mmCIF file of C-alpha atoms in Angstrom:
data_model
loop_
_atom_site.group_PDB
_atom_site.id
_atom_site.type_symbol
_atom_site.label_atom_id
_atom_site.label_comp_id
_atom_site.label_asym_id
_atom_site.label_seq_id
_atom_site.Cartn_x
_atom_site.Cartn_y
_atom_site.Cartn_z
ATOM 1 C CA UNK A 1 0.546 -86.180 32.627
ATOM 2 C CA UNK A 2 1.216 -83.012 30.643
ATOM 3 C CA UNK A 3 5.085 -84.762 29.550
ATOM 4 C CA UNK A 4 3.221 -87.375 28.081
ATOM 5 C CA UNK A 5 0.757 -85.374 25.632
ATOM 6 C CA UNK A 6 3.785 -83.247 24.976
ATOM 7 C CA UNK A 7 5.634 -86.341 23.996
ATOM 8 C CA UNK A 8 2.793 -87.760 21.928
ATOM 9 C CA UNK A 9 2.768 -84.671 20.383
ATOM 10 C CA UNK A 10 5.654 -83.760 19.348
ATOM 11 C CA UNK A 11 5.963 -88.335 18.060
ATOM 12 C CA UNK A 12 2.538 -87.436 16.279
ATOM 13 C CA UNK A 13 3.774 -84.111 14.570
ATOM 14 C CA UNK A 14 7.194 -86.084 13.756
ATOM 15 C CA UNK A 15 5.164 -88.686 12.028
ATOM 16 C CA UNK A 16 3.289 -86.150 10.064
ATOM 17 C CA UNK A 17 7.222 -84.994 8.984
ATOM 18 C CA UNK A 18 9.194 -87.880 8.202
ATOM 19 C CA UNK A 19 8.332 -91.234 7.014
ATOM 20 C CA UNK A 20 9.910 -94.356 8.643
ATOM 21 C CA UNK A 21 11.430 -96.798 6.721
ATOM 22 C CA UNK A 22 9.003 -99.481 8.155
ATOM 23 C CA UNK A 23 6.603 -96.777 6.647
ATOM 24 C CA UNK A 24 7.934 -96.606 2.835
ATOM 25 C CA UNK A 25 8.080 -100.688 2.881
ATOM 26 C CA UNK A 26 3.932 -100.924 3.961
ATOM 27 C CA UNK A 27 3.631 -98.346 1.639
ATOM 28 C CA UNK A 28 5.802 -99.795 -1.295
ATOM 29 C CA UNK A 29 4.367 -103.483 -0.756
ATOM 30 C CA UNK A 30 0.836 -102.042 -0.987
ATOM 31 C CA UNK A 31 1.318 -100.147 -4.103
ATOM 32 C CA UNK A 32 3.161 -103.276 -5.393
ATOM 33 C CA UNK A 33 0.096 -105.167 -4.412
ATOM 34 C CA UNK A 34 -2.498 -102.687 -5.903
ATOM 35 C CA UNK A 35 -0.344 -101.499 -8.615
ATOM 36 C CA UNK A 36 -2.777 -98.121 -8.399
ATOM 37 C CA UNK A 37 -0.500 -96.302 -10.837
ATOM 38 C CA UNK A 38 -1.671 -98.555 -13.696
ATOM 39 C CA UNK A 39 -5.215 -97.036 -12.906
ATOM 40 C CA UNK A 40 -6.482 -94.991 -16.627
ATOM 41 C CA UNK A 41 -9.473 -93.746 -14.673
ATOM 42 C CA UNK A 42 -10.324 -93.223 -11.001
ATOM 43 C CA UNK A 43 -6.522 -92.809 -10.167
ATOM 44 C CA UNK A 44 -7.455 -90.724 -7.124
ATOM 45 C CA UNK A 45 -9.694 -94.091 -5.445
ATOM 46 C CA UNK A 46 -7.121 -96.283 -6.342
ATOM 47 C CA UNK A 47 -4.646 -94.236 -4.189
ATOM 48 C CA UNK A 48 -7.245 -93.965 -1.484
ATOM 49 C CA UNK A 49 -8.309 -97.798 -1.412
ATOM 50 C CA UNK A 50 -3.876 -98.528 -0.735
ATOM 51 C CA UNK A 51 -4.372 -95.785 1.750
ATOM 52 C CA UNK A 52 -7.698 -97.179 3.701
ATOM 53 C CA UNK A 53 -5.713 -101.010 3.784
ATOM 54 C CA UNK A 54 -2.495 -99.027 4.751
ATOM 55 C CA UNK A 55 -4.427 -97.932 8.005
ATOM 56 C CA UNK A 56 -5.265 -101.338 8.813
ATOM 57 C CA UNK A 57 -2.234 -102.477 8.530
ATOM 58 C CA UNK A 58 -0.931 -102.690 12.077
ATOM 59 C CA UNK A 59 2.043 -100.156 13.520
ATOM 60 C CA UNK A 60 1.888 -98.091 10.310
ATOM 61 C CA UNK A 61 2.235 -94.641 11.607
ATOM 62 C CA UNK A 62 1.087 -92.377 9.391
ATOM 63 C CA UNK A 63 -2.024 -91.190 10.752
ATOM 64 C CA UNK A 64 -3.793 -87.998 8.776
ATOM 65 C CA UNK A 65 -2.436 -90.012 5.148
ATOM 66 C CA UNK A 66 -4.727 -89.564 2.538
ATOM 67 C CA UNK A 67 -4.297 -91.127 -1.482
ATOM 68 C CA UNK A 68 -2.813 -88.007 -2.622
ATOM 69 C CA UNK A 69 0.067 -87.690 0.074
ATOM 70 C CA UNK A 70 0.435 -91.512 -0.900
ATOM 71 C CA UNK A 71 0.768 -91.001 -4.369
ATOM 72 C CA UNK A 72 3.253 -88.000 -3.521
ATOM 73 C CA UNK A 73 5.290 -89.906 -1.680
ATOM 74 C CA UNK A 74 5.246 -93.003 -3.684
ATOM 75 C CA UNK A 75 6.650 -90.656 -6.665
ATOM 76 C CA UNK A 76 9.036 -89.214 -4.764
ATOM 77 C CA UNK A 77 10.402 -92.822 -3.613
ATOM 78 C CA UNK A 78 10.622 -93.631 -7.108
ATOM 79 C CA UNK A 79 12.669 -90.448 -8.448
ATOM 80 C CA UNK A 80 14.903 -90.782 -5.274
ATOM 81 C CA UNK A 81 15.702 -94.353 -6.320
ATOM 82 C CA UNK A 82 16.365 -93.308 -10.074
ATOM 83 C CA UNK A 83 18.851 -91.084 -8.547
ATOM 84 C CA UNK A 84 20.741 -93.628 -7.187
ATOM 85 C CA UNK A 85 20.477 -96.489 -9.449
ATOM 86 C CA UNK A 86 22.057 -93.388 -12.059
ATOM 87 C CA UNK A 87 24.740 -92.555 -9.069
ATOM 88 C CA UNK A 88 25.438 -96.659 -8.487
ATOM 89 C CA UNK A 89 26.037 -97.746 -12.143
ATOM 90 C CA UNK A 90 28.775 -95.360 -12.549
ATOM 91 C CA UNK A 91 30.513 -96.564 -9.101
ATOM 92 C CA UNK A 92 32.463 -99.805 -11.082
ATOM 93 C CA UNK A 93 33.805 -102.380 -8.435
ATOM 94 C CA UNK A 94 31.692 -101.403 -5.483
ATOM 95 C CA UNK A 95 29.300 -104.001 -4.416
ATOM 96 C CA UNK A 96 25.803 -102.370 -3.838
ATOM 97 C CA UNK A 97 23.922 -103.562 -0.773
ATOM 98 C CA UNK A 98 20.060 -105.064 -1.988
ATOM 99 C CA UNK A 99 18.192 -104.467 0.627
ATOM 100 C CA UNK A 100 14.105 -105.527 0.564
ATOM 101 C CA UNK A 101 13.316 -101.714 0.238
ATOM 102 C CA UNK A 102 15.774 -101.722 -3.107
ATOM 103 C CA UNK A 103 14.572 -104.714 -4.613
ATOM 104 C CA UNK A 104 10.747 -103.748 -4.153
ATOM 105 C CA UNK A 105 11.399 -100.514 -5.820
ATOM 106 C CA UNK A 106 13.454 -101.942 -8.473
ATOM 107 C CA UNK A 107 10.112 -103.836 -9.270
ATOM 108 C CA UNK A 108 7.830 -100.979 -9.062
ATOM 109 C CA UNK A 109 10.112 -98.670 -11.586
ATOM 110 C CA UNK A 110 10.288 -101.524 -13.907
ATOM 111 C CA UNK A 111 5.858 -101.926 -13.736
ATOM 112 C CA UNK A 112 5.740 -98.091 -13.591
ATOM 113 C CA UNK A 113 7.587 -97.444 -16.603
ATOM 114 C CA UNK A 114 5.551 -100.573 -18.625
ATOM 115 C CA UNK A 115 2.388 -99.007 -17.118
ATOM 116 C CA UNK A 116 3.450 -95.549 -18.843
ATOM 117 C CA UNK A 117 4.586 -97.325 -21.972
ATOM 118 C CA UNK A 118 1.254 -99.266 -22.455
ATOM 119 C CA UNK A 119 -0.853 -95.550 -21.506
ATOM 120 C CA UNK A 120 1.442 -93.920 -24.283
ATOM 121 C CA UNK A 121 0.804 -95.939 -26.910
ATOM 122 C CA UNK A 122 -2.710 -96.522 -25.900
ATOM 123 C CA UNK A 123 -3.055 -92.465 -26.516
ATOM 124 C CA UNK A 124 -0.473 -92.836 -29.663
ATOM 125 C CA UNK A 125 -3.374 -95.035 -31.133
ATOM 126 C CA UNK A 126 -6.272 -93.157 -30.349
ATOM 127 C CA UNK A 127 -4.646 -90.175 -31.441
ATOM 128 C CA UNK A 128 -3.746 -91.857 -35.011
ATOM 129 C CA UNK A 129 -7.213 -92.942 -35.056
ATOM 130 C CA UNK A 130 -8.940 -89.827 -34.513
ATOM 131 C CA UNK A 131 -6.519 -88.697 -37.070
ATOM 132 C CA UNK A 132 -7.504 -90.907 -39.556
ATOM 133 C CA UNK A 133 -11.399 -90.016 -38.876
ATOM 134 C CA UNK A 134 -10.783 -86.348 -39.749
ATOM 135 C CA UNK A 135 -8.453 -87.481 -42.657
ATOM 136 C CA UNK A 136 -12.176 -89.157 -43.781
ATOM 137 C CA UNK A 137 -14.362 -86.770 -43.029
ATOM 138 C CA UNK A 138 -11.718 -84.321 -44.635
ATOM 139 C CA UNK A 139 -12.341 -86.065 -47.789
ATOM 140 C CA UNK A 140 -15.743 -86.180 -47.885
ATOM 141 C CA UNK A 141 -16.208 -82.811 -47.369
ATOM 142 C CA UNK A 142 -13.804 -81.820 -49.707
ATOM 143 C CA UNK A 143 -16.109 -84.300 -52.101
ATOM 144 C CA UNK A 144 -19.260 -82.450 -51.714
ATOM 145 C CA UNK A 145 -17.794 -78.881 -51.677
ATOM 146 C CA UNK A 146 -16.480 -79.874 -55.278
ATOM 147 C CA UNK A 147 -19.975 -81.476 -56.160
ATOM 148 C CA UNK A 148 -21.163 -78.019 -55.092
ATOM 149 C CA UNK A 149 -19.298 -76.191 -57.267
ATOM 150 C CA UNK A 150 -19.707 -78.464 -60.281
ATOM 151 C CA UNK A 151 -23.590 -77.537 -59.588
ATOM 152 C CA UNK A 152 -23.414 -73.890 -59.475
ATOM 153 C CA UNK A 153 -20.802 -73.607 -62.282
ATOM 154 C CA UNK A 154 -23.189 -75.795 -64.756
ATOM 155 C CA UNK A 155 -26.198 -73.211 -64.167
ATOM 156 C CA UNK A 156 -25.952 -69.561 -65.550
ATOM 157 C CA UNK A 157 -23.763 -66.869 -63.289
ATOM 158 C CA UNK A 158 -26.501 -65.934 -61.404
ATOM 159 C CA UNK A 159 -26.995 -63.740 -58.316
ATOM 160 C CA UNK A 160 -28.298 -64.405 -54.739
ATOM 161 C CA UNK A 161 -31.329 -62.490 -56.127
ATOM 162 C CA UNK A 162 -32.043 -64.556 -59.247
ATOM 163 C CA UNK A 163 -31.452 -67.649 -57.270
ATOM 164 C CA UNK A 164 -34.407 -66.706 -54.755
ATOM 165 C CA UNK A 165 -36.930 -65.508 -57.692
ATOM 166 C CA UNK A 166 -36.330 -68.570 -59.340
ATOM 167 C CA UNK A 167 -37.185 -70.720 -56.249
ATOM 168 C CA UNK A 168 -40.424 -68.583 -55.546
ATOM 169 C CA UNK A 169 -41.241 -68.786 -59.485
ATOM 170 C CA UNK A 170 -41.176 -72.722 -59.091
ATOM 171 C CA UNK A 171 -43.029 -72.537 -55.906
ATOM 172 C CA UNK A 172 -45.697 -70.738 -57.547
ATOM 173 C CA UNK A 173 -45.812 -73.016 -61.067
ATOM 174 C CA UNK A 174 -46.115 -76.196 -58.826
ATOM 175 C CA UNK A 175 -49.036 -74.347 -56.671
ATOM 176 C CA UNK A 176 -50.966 -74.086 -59.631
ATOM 177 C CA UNK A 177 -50.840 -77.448 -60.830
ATOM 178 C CA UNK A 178 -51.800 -78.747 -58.057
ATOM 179 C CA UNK A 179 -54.843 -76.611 -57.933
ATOM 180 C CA UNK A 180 -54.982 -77.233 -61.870
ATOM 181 C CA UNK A 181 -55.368 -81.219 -60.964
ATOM 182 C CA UNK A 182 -57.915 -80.264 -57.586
ATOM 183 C CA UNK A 183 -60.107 -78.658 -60.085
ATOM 184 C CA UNK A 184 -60.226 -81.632 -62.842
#
């Protein structure tokens, strides 16, 4: 009795280690199902919605996976394969084996990299636009600063001081005609 929690111990803490290849190809034909990476927002439920249909999936041994060791690995399956699609195109003459696992992630890198395309330019453009907006409002305020100065340079050079007497002089002129016209 105690061999066999040993075993199933040492199998579960293995599984927690290494992923099987029957693993990466649930995994793989998931994401290639969801296509979570093309997610702009919520990123992290999209990964965790491929994991939750991962675990129903049945002889998928991955246990304690959660979206972000999903996403991990998914990432690292795609940089791995990179590696060797650089390595393979320089090996002229030698007949590369395409095996499901290959061809799936041959897929993926191809929607992963339009995916990042489309989000680049979709920030390229609403960087250009907000760009143009301040180019706008740049203007305009550069408008009324000049429309400003025009003002103050028409008047007399004035102080701060004059400026405020002059304000509570007019105050006081229109107070009394109004009590001029109360009184008529």
């Amino acid at each position: 009795m105690n061999d066999e929690v040993a075993t199933d111990v040492t199998e579960g803490q293995q599984a927690r280690k290494w992923w099987s290849d029957a693993d990466d190809m649930s995994l793989l034909t998931q994401v290639n199902i969801d296509l979570p990476f093309k997610q702009a927002k919520n990123t992290t439920k999209a990964w965790d919605a491929v994991v939750n249909k991962l675990r129903q999936v049945h002889g998928f041994g991955r246990i304690g996976l959660d979206g972000k060791k999903a996403s991990s690995r998914f990432y690292q399956l795609l940089r791995v394969h990179r590696k060797f699609q650089e390595s393979s195109k320089y090996l002229p003459g030698v007949e590369q084996d395409e095996t499901g696992k290959i061809m799936l992630l041959d897929e993926l890198i191809q929607l992963f990299d339009e995916a990042s395309d489309e989000r680049q330019a979709e920030r390229a453009t609403t960087a250009a636009k907000a760009t143009e907006k301040e180019a706008a409002a740049g203007y305009v305020r550069e408008q009324a600063m000049m429309r400003g100065r025009r003002k103050s340079n028409e008047g007399d050079d004035s102080t701060d001081s004059d400026l405020a007497s002059r304000k509570r002089k007019a105050i006081f002129e229109t107070q009394e005609r109004e009590i001029a016209l109360e009184h008529e």
